[in-house]
Amino acid sequence: MFFVALEYADGRLYEAADSMGVRPFTKLRRITLPEVKYTLINAMFVCFTLAFTDFGAPRVVGGNFNVLATDIYMQVIGQFNMSMGAVVGTILLVPALLAFVVGRVMNNLNMGAMSAKSTKLAIKPHRGRDTFFFALCTFITLCFFALIGALATGAFTAFYPFDLTLTLENFRFNTATGGISSFYNSIIMSLLTAGVGTIFVFAYAYMTEKTEGFGFLTKIAKLLSILPLALPGMVIGLAYIFFFNSPQNPLHFVYGTVAILVMANILHFFSVPFLTATGALKKLDREFESASDSMSIPRWKLFFRVTAPLSLPAILEIFMYYFVSSMVTISALVFLSSPRFRVASIAITHMEEAGDLAGAAAMSLLILLINVAVRLVYELTVKLIKHKAKRRETV
């Protein structure tokens, strides 16, 4: 977020400040901070929303410090008090919606000072500053690797930290808490979410960006596409229970199956893939549609032969995002996962409840490895696509 904001900073202001001998701290206070103030405020509200609605971290490491997200879980799962769970869910939704509205207002105000005469900010080398921030970034990176190292240590040792004997017994998961089948179920659910979600999101984005004559409906569709950013996952899960668990609902058969998990994930993570798809479609020249209309070529042929191939990197990114997010999510599925179809992220919470921390670490490590593998495949595929496109341009 801040990287993008600084990418559009006007380099002329910094050049003028350097020529006048302005000190670095003054440039930070008078130029940089005013340039990124709306981005800073927006980032604060995004962090607030994510922290306020998070369930996984408070559930596992929060101890006796209760938050609204864990209170919903205790009301619904612990006491089967669905009405009180709905009340707490509504309370949880209000601050998230307020933060969402403020964030959207900040985005609208963040117009920037970039013009046709602006120049890109060129950061000059500075040994002291560069060394300090390199050390800082290295420290942060090592902290992440330390977390992964601790996870791997807990997964491969007999009883961390008392018995550090290497073992693979922790990967023989107890079927009572989900077993290895929950890991395979997560892969199936994530693949279905990524496949169906990518098709739905890209088709939705195409209709909002490339169709004409539906101005008002298009604006409503774009507004609805951003709202999931303000919907906590637990609220989505609770709403799905009230809707699909009703015996009078003709879609009642969906409850307790993988289908309801896929639908919850598609809605929960919809906004980011939608923005990715619209960003890719905006880069395509509208002359493609004009040319196809003048030549009486159906739009569906244009979509499959031109639009989709040119947007393939964005489509792959959407697929990867849906898959990775579905593998790790807890909040949206905690109310919807059933004994008929258990997933790994929920199995981890059950292992933690049963005191099987080593098994939880082993399952978490498997999720991490599969997500890293998917990310590597995505990066290699995109690199191959760009390499082929560059070769065609040079021919």
Coordinates of C-alpha atoms in Angstrom, one line a residue:
M1 CA 0.0 0.0 0.0
F2 CA 2.7 2.5 1.0
F3 CA 5.0 1.3 -1.8
V4 CA 2.3 2.1 -4.4
A5 CA 1.7 5.5 -2.7
L6 CA 5.4 6.4 -2.9
E7 CA 5.6 5.2 -6.5
Y8 CA 3.4 8.1 -7.4
A9 CA 5.3 10.7 -5.3
D10 CA 6.4 13.7 -7.3
G11 CA 10.2 13.7 -7.6
R12 CA 10.3 17.4 -8.4
L13 CA 9.4 18.3 -4.8
Y14 CA 12.4 16.3 -3.4
E15 CA 14.7 17.8 -6.0
A16 CA 13.7 21.3 -5.1
A17 CA 14.1 20.5 -1.4
D18 CA 17.6 19.1 -2.0
S19 CA 18.6 22.2 -4.0
M20 CA 17.4 24.4 -1.1
G21 CA 19.3 22.3 1.5
V22 CA 16.3 21.0 3.3
R23 CA 17.1 18.4 6.0
P24 CA 15.9 14.8 5.6
F25 CA 13.5 15.0 8.6
T26 CA 12.0 18.2 7.3
K27 CA 11.4 16.5 3.9
L28 CA 9.7 13.6 5.7
R29 CA 7.5 15.9 7.7
R30 CA 6.6 18.5 4.9
I31 CA 6.6 16.3 1.8
T32 CA 6.4 12.6 2.4
L33 CA 3.9 12.4 5.2
P34 CA 1.4 14.8 3.4
E35 CA 1.8 12.7 0.3
V36 CA 0.9 9.5 2.0
K37 CA -1.4 10.7 4.8
Y38 CA -4.6 9.3 3.2
T39 CA -2.8 6.0 2.6
L40 CA -1.6 6.0 6.2
I41 CA -5.1 6.6 7.5
N42 CA -6.6 3.9 5.2
A43 CA -3.9 1.4 6.3
M44 CA -4.8 2.1 9.9
F45 CA -8.4 1.3 9.4
V46 CA -7.6 -1.8 7.3
C47 CA -5.4 -3.1 10.2
F48 CA -8.1 -2.2 12.7
T49 CA -10.7 -4.2 10.7
L50 CA -8.4 -7.2 10.3
A51 CA -7.5 -7.2 14.0
F52 CA -11.0 -6.5 15.2
T53 CA -12.6 -9.4 13.2
D54 CA -9.8 -12.0 13.6
F55 CA -10.7 -15.3 15.2
G56 CA -7.7 -17.6 14.7
A57 CA -5.0 -15.8 16.8
P58 CA -7.2 -14.8 19.7
R59 CA -8.6 -18.4 19.8
V60 CA -5.2 -20.1 19.9
V61 CA -3.0 -17.7 21.9
G62 CA -5.4 -15.3 23.4
G63 CA -5.8 -17.2 26.7
N64 CA -8.5 -15.7 28.9
F65 CA -8.5 -12.4 27.0
N66 CA -11.9 -12.5 25.3
V67 CA -12.7 -10.7 22.1
L68 CA -16.0 -10.5 20.2
A69 CA -14.9 -13.1 17.6
T70 CA -14.2 -15.7 20.3
D71 CA -17.4 -14.7 22.2
I72 CA -19.5 -15.5 19.0
Y73 CA -17.8 -18.9 18.9
M74 CA -18.5 -19.7 22.5
Q75 CA -22.1 -18.5 22.2
V76 CA -22.9 -20.6 19.2
I77 CA -20.6 -23.7 19.6
G78 CA -20.3 -23.8 23.3
Q79 CA -23.8 -22.8 24.4
F80 CA -25.8 -23.3 21.2
N81 CA -27.2 -19.8 21.8
M82 CA -27.8 -18.8 18.1
S83 CA -29.7 -15.6 19.0
M84 CA -27.0 -14.2 21.2
G85 CA -24.4 -15.2 18.6
A86 CA -26.3 -13.2 16.0
V87 CA -26.4 -10.2 18.4
V88 CA -22.7 -10.3 19.0
G89 CA -22.1 -10.8 15.2
T90 CA -24.1 -7.6 14.5
I91 CA -22.0 -5.7 17.1
L92 CA -18.9 -7.1 15.4
L93 CA -20.1 -6.0 12.0
V94 CA -20.7 -2.3 13.0
P95 CA -17.1 -1.2 13.6
A96 CA -15.9 -3.1 10.6
L97 CA -18.5 -1.3 8.4
L98 CA -17.5 2.1 9.9
A99 CA -13.8 1.3 9.2
F100 CA -14.8 0.3 5.7
V101 CA -16.7 3.5 5.0
V102 CA -13.8 5.6 6.3
G103 CA -11.4 3.7 4.2
R104 CA -13.4 4.3 1.1
V105 CA -13.7 8.0 1.8
M106 CA -9.9 8.1 2.2
N107 CA -9.4 6.4 -1.1
N108 CA -11.7 9.0 -2.8
L109 CA -9.7 11.8 -1.2
N110 CA -6.4 10.3 -2.1
M111 CA -6.1 11.9 -5.5
G112 CA -2.4 12.8 -5.2
A113 CA -0.5 15.5 -6.8
M114 CA 0.8 13.4 -9.8
S115 CA 0.4 15.3 -13.1
A116 CA 1.8 15.0 -16.6
K117 CA 4.7 17.2 -15.6
S118 CA 5.6 15.1 -12.5
T119 CA 8.7 13.0 -12.4
K120 CA 9.2 9.7 -10.7
L121 CA 10.9 9.8 -7.4
A122 CA 14.5 8.6 -7.7
I123 CA 16.0 7.5 -4.4
K124 CA 19.7 8.3 -4.2
P125 CA 22.0 5.8 -2.5
H126 CA 23.0 6.6 1.1
R127 CA 25.3 4.2 2.9
G128 CA 24.1 4.9 6.4
R129 CA 20.4 4.9 5.7
D130 CA 20.5 2.0 3.3
T131 CA 22.6 -0.1 5.8
F132 CA 20.1 0.7 8.6
F133 CA 17.0 -0.3 6.7
F134 CA 18.7 -3.4 5.2
A135 CA 19.5 -4.5 8.7
L136 CA 15.9 -3.7 9.8
C137 CA 14.4 -5.7 6.9
T138 CA 16.8 -8.5 7.6
F139 CA 15.7 -8.6 11.2
I140 CA 12.0 -8.7 10.3
T141 CA 12.7 -11.5 7.7
L142 CA 14.6 -13.5 10.3
C143 CA 11.6 -13.1 12.7
F144 CA 9.4 -14.7 10.1
F145 CA 11.9 -17.5 9.5
A146 CA 12.1 -18.0 13.3
L147 CA 8.3 -18.5 13.5
I148 CA 8.5 -21.1 10.7
G149 CA 11.5 -22.7 12.4
A150 CA 9.6 -23.0 15.7
L151 CA 6.7 -24.5 13.8
A152 CA 9.0 -27.1 12.1
T153 CA 10.7 -27.9 15.4
G154 CA 7.4 -28.6 17.1
A155 CA 6.3 -30.7 14.2
F156 CA 9.4 -32.9 14.0
T157 CA 10.3 -33.4 17.7
A158 CA 8.8 -35.8 20.2
F159 CA 7.7 -33.3 22.9
Y160 CA 8.9 -29.7 22.4
P161 CA 10.7 -28.2 24.3
F162 CA 11.4 -31.0 26.7
D163 CA 12.2 -33.9 24.3
L164 CA 13.8 -32.8 21.1
T165 CA 14.1 -36.3 19.6
L166 CA 13.4 -36.2 15.9
T167 CA 10.2 -38.1 15.0
L168 CA 7.5 -38.3 12.3
E169 CA 4.9 -39.6 14.7
N170 CA 3.3 -36.1 14.9
F171 CA 2.2 -36.5 11.3
R172 CA 0.1 -39.6 12.2
F173 CA -2.9 -37.4 13.0
N174 CA -5.7 -38.5 15.4
T175 CA -8.8 -39.3 13.4
A176 CA -10.9 -37.9 16.3
T177 CA -9.7 -34.4 15.5
G178 CA -9.8 -34.7 11.7
G179 CA -6.9 -36.9 10.7
I180 CA -4.9 -36.6 7.5
S181 CA -8.2 -36.7 5.6
S182 CA -8.9 -33.1 6.8
F183 CA -5.8 -32.0 4.9
Y184 CA -6.9 -33.6 1.7
N185 CA -10.4 -32.1 2.2
S186 CA -8.8 -28.7 2.5
I187 CA -7.0 -29.2 -0.8
I188 CA -10.2 -30.3 -2.5
M189 CA -12.2 -27.4 -1.0
S190 CA -9.5 -24.9 -2.0
L191 CA -9.2 -26.2 -5.6
L192 CA -13.0 -26.0 -5.9
T193 CA -13.0 -22.5 -4.4
A194 CA -10.2 -21.4 -6.7
G195 CA -11.7 -22.9 -9.8
V196 CA -15.3 -21.8 -9.3
G197 CA -14.3 -18.5 -7.7
T198 CA -12.0 -17.5 -10.5
I199 CA -14.6 -18.1 -13.2
F200 CA -17.3 -16.3 -11.2
V201 CA -15.1 -13.3 -10.3
F202 CA -13.7 -12.8 -13.8
A203 CA -17.1 -13.1 -15.4
Y204 CA -18.5 -10.6 -12.9
A205 CA -15.7 -8.2 -13.5
Y206 CA -16.0 -8.6 -17.3
M207 CA -19.7 -7.7 -17.1
T208 CA -19.1 -4.6 -15.0
E209 CA -16.2 -3.4 -17.1
K210 CA -16.9 -4.4 -20.7
T211 CA -20.7 -4.1 -21.0
E212 CA -22.6 -0.9 -21.8
G213 CA -26.1 0.4 -21.2
F214 CA -26.3 -0.7 -17.5
G215 CA -24.7 2.4 -15.9
F216 CA -26.7 2.3 -12.6
L217 CA -26.6 -1.4 -12.2
T218 CA -22.9 -1.4 -12.9
K219 CA -22.3 1.0 -10.1
I220 CA -24.4 -1.1 -7.7
A221 CA -22.5 -4.2 -8.8
K222 CA -19.2 -2.5 -8.1
L223 CA -20.4 -1.3 -4.7
L224 CA -21.5 -4.8 -3.8
S225 CA -18.2 -6.3 -4.9
I226 CA -16.3 -4.2 -2.3
L227 CA -18.6 -4.8 0.6
P228 CA -17.1 -8.3 1.5
L229 CA -14.0 -6.4 2.7
A230 CA -16.1 -5.2 5.6
L231 CA -17.7 -8.5 6.3
P232 CA -16.0 -10.5 9.1
G233 CA -15.7 -14.2 8.2
M234 CA -17.5 -15.3 11.3
V235 CA -20.5 -13.1 10.4
I236 CA -20.6 -14.7 7.0
G237 CA -20.5 -18.2 8.6
L238 CA -23.3 -17.3 11.0
A239 CA -25.4 -15.8 8.3
Y240 CA -25.0 -19.0 6.2
I241 CA -26.2 -21.0 9.2
F242 CA -29.4 -19.0 9.5
F243 CA -30.0 -19.1 5.8
F244 CA -29.1 -22.7 4.8
N245 CA -30.0 -24.5 8.0
S246 CA -33.7 -23.6 7.7
P247 CA -35.7 -26.7 6.8
Q248 CA -38.0 -24.5 4.7
N249 CA -35.1 -23.4 2.5
P250 CA -35.0 -25.4 -0.8
L251 CA -31.2 -25.1 -0.6
H252 CA -31.1 -26.8 2.8
F253 CA -29.3 -29.8 1.3
V254 CA -26.2 -27.6 0.8
Y255 CA -25.7 -27.3 4.6
G256 CA -22.9 -29.6 5.9
T257 CA -21.4 -30.2 2.5
V258 CA -18.3 -28.9 0.8
A259 CA -20.5 -26.7 -1.4
I260 CA -21.4 -24.3 1.5
L261 CA -17.7 -24.0 2.4
V262 CA -16.8 -23.1 -1.2
M263 CA -19.6 -20.5 -1.3
A264 CA -18.5 -19.0 2.0
N265 CA -14.9 -18.7 0.8
I266 CA -15.9 -17.2 -2.6
L267 CA -17.8 -14.5 -0.8
H268 CA -15.3 -13.9 2.0
F269 CA -12.4 -13.3 -0.4
F270 CA -14.3 -11.9 -3.3
S271 CA -13.1 -8.2 -3.2
V272 CA -9.4 -8.7 -3.7
P273 CA -9.8 -11.0 -6.8
F274 CA -12.4 -8.6 -8.2
L275 CA -10.1 -5.6 -7.9
T276 CA -7.3 -7.8 -9.6
A277 CA -9.7 -8.7 -12.4
T278 CA -11.0 -5.2 -13.0
G279 CA -7.4 -3.9 -13.0
A280 CA -6.4 -6.3 -15.7
L281 CA -9.5 -5.6 -17.8
K282 CA -9.0 -1.8 -17.6
K283 CA -5.6 -2.3 -19.3
L284 CA -7.2 -3.8 -22.3
D285 CA -8.0 -1.4 -25.2
R286 CA -11.7 -0.9 -25.7
E287 CA -11.1 -1.0 -29.4
F288 CA -11.2 -4.8 -29.2
E289 CA -14.9 -4.6 -28.4
S290 CA -15.5 -2.0 -31.1
A291 CA -13.6 -4.0 -33.7
S292 CA -15.5 -7.2 -32.8
D293 CA -18.9 -5.4 -33.1
S294 CA -18.0 -3.9 -36.5
M295 CA -17.0 -7.3 -37.8
S296 CA -20.1 -9.0 -36.2
I297 CA -17.9 -11.3 -34.1
P298 CA -19.8 -12.6 -31.0
R299 CA -18.6 -11.2 -27.7
W300 CA -18.1 -14.7 -26.3
K301 CA -15.6 -15.5 -29.1
L302 CA -13.8 -12.2 -28.3
F303 CA -13.8 -13.2 -24.6
F304 CA -12.2 -16.6 -25.1
R305 CA -9.9 -15.7 -27.9
V306 CA -8.6 -12.3 -26.9
T307 CA -9.7 -11.1 -23.4
A308 CA -9.0 -14.3 -21.4
P309 CA -5.6 -15.0 -23.0
L310 CA -4.4 -11.4 -22.5
S311 CA -5.6 -11.5 -18.9
L312 CA -4.2 -15.0 -18.1
P313 CA -1.6 -13.7 -15.5
A314 CA -4.4 -12.0 -13.6
I315 CA -6.6 -15.1 -13.8
L316 CA -3.8 -17.2 -12.4
E317 CA -3.2 -14.7 -9.6
I318 CA -6.9 -14.9 -8.7
F319 CA -6.7 -18.7 -8.7
M320 CA -3.6 -18.6 -6.5
Y321 CA -5.1 -16.1 -4.1
Y322 CA -8.4 -18.1 -3.6
F323 CA -6.5 -21.3 -3.1
V324 CA -4.0 -20.0 -0.5
S325 CA -6.7 -18.0 1.4
S326 CA -9.1 -21.0 1.5
M327 CA -6.3 -23.2 2.9
V328 CA -5.6 -21.0 5.9
T329 CA -9.0 -19.4 6.7
I330 CA -10.7 -20.3 10.0
S331 CA -13.3 -17.6 10.8
A332 CA -15.5 -18.2 7.8
L333 CA -15.6 -22.0 8.2
V334 CA -15.7 -22.4 12.0
F335 CA -19.5 -22.6 12.0
L336 CA -19.9 -24.4 8.7
S337 CA -17.4 -27.3 8.9
S338 CA -19.2 -30.6 9.8
P339 CA -18.0 -34.1 10.8
R340 CA -18.9 -35.2 7.2
F341 CA -16.3 -32.8 5.7
R342 CA -13.6 -31.6 8.1
V343 CA -10.9 -29.2 6.9
A344 CA -7.3 -28.8 8.1
S345 CA -7.6 -25.2 9.5
I346 CA -10.5 -26.3 11.8
A347 CA -8.7 -29.5 12.7
I348 CA -5.8 -27.4 14.0
T349 CA -8.1 -25.6 16.4
H350 CA -9.5 -29.0 17.6
M351 CA -6.0 -30.3 18.1
E352 CA -5.1 -27.2 20.1
E353 CA -8.2 -27.7 22.3
A354 CA -7.2 -31.3 22.9
G355 CA -3.7 -30.3 23.9
D356 CA -2.1 -31.9 20.8
L357 CA 0.2 -29.0 20.0
A358 CA 2.7 -31.1 18.1
G359 CA 0.0 -32.4 15.8
A360 CA -1.3 -28.9 15.3
A361 CA 2.2 -27.8 14.3
A362 CA 2.5 -30.7 11.9
M363 CA -0.8 -29.9 10.2
S364 CA 0.1 -26.2 10.0
L365 CA 3.4 -27.1 8.4
L366 CA 1.7 -29.1 5.7
I367 CA -0.6 -26.2 5.0
L368 CA 2.4 -23.9 4.7
L369 CA 4.2 -26.2 2.4
I370 CA 1.3 -26.7 0.0
N371 CA 0.7 -22.9 -0.1
V372 CA 4.4 -22.3 -0.9
A373 CA 4.3 -24.9 -3.6
V374 CA 1.3 -23.3 -5.2
R375 CA 2.9 -19.9 -5.0
L376 CA 6.1 -21.2 -6.7
V377 CA 4.0 -22.9 -9.5
Y378 CA 2.2 -19.6 -10.0
E379 CA 5.4 -17.6 -10.2
L380 CA 7.0 -20.0 -12.6
T381 CA 3.9 -20.1 -14.8
V382 CA 3.6 -16.3 -15.0
K383 CA 7.3 -16.0 -15.8
L384 CA 6.9 -18.6 -18.6
I385 CA 3.9 -16.7 -20.0
K386 CA 5.7 -13.4 -20.0
H387 CA 8.7 -15.0 -21.6
K388 CA 6.6 -16.4 -24.4
A389 CA 4.9 -13.1 -24.9
K390 CA 8.2 -11.3 -25.1
R391 CA 9.5 -13.8 -27.7
R392 CA 6.4 -13.2 -29.8
E393 CA 6.9 -9.5 -29.7
T394 CA 10.5 -9.8 -30.9
V395 CA 9.6 -12.1 -33.8

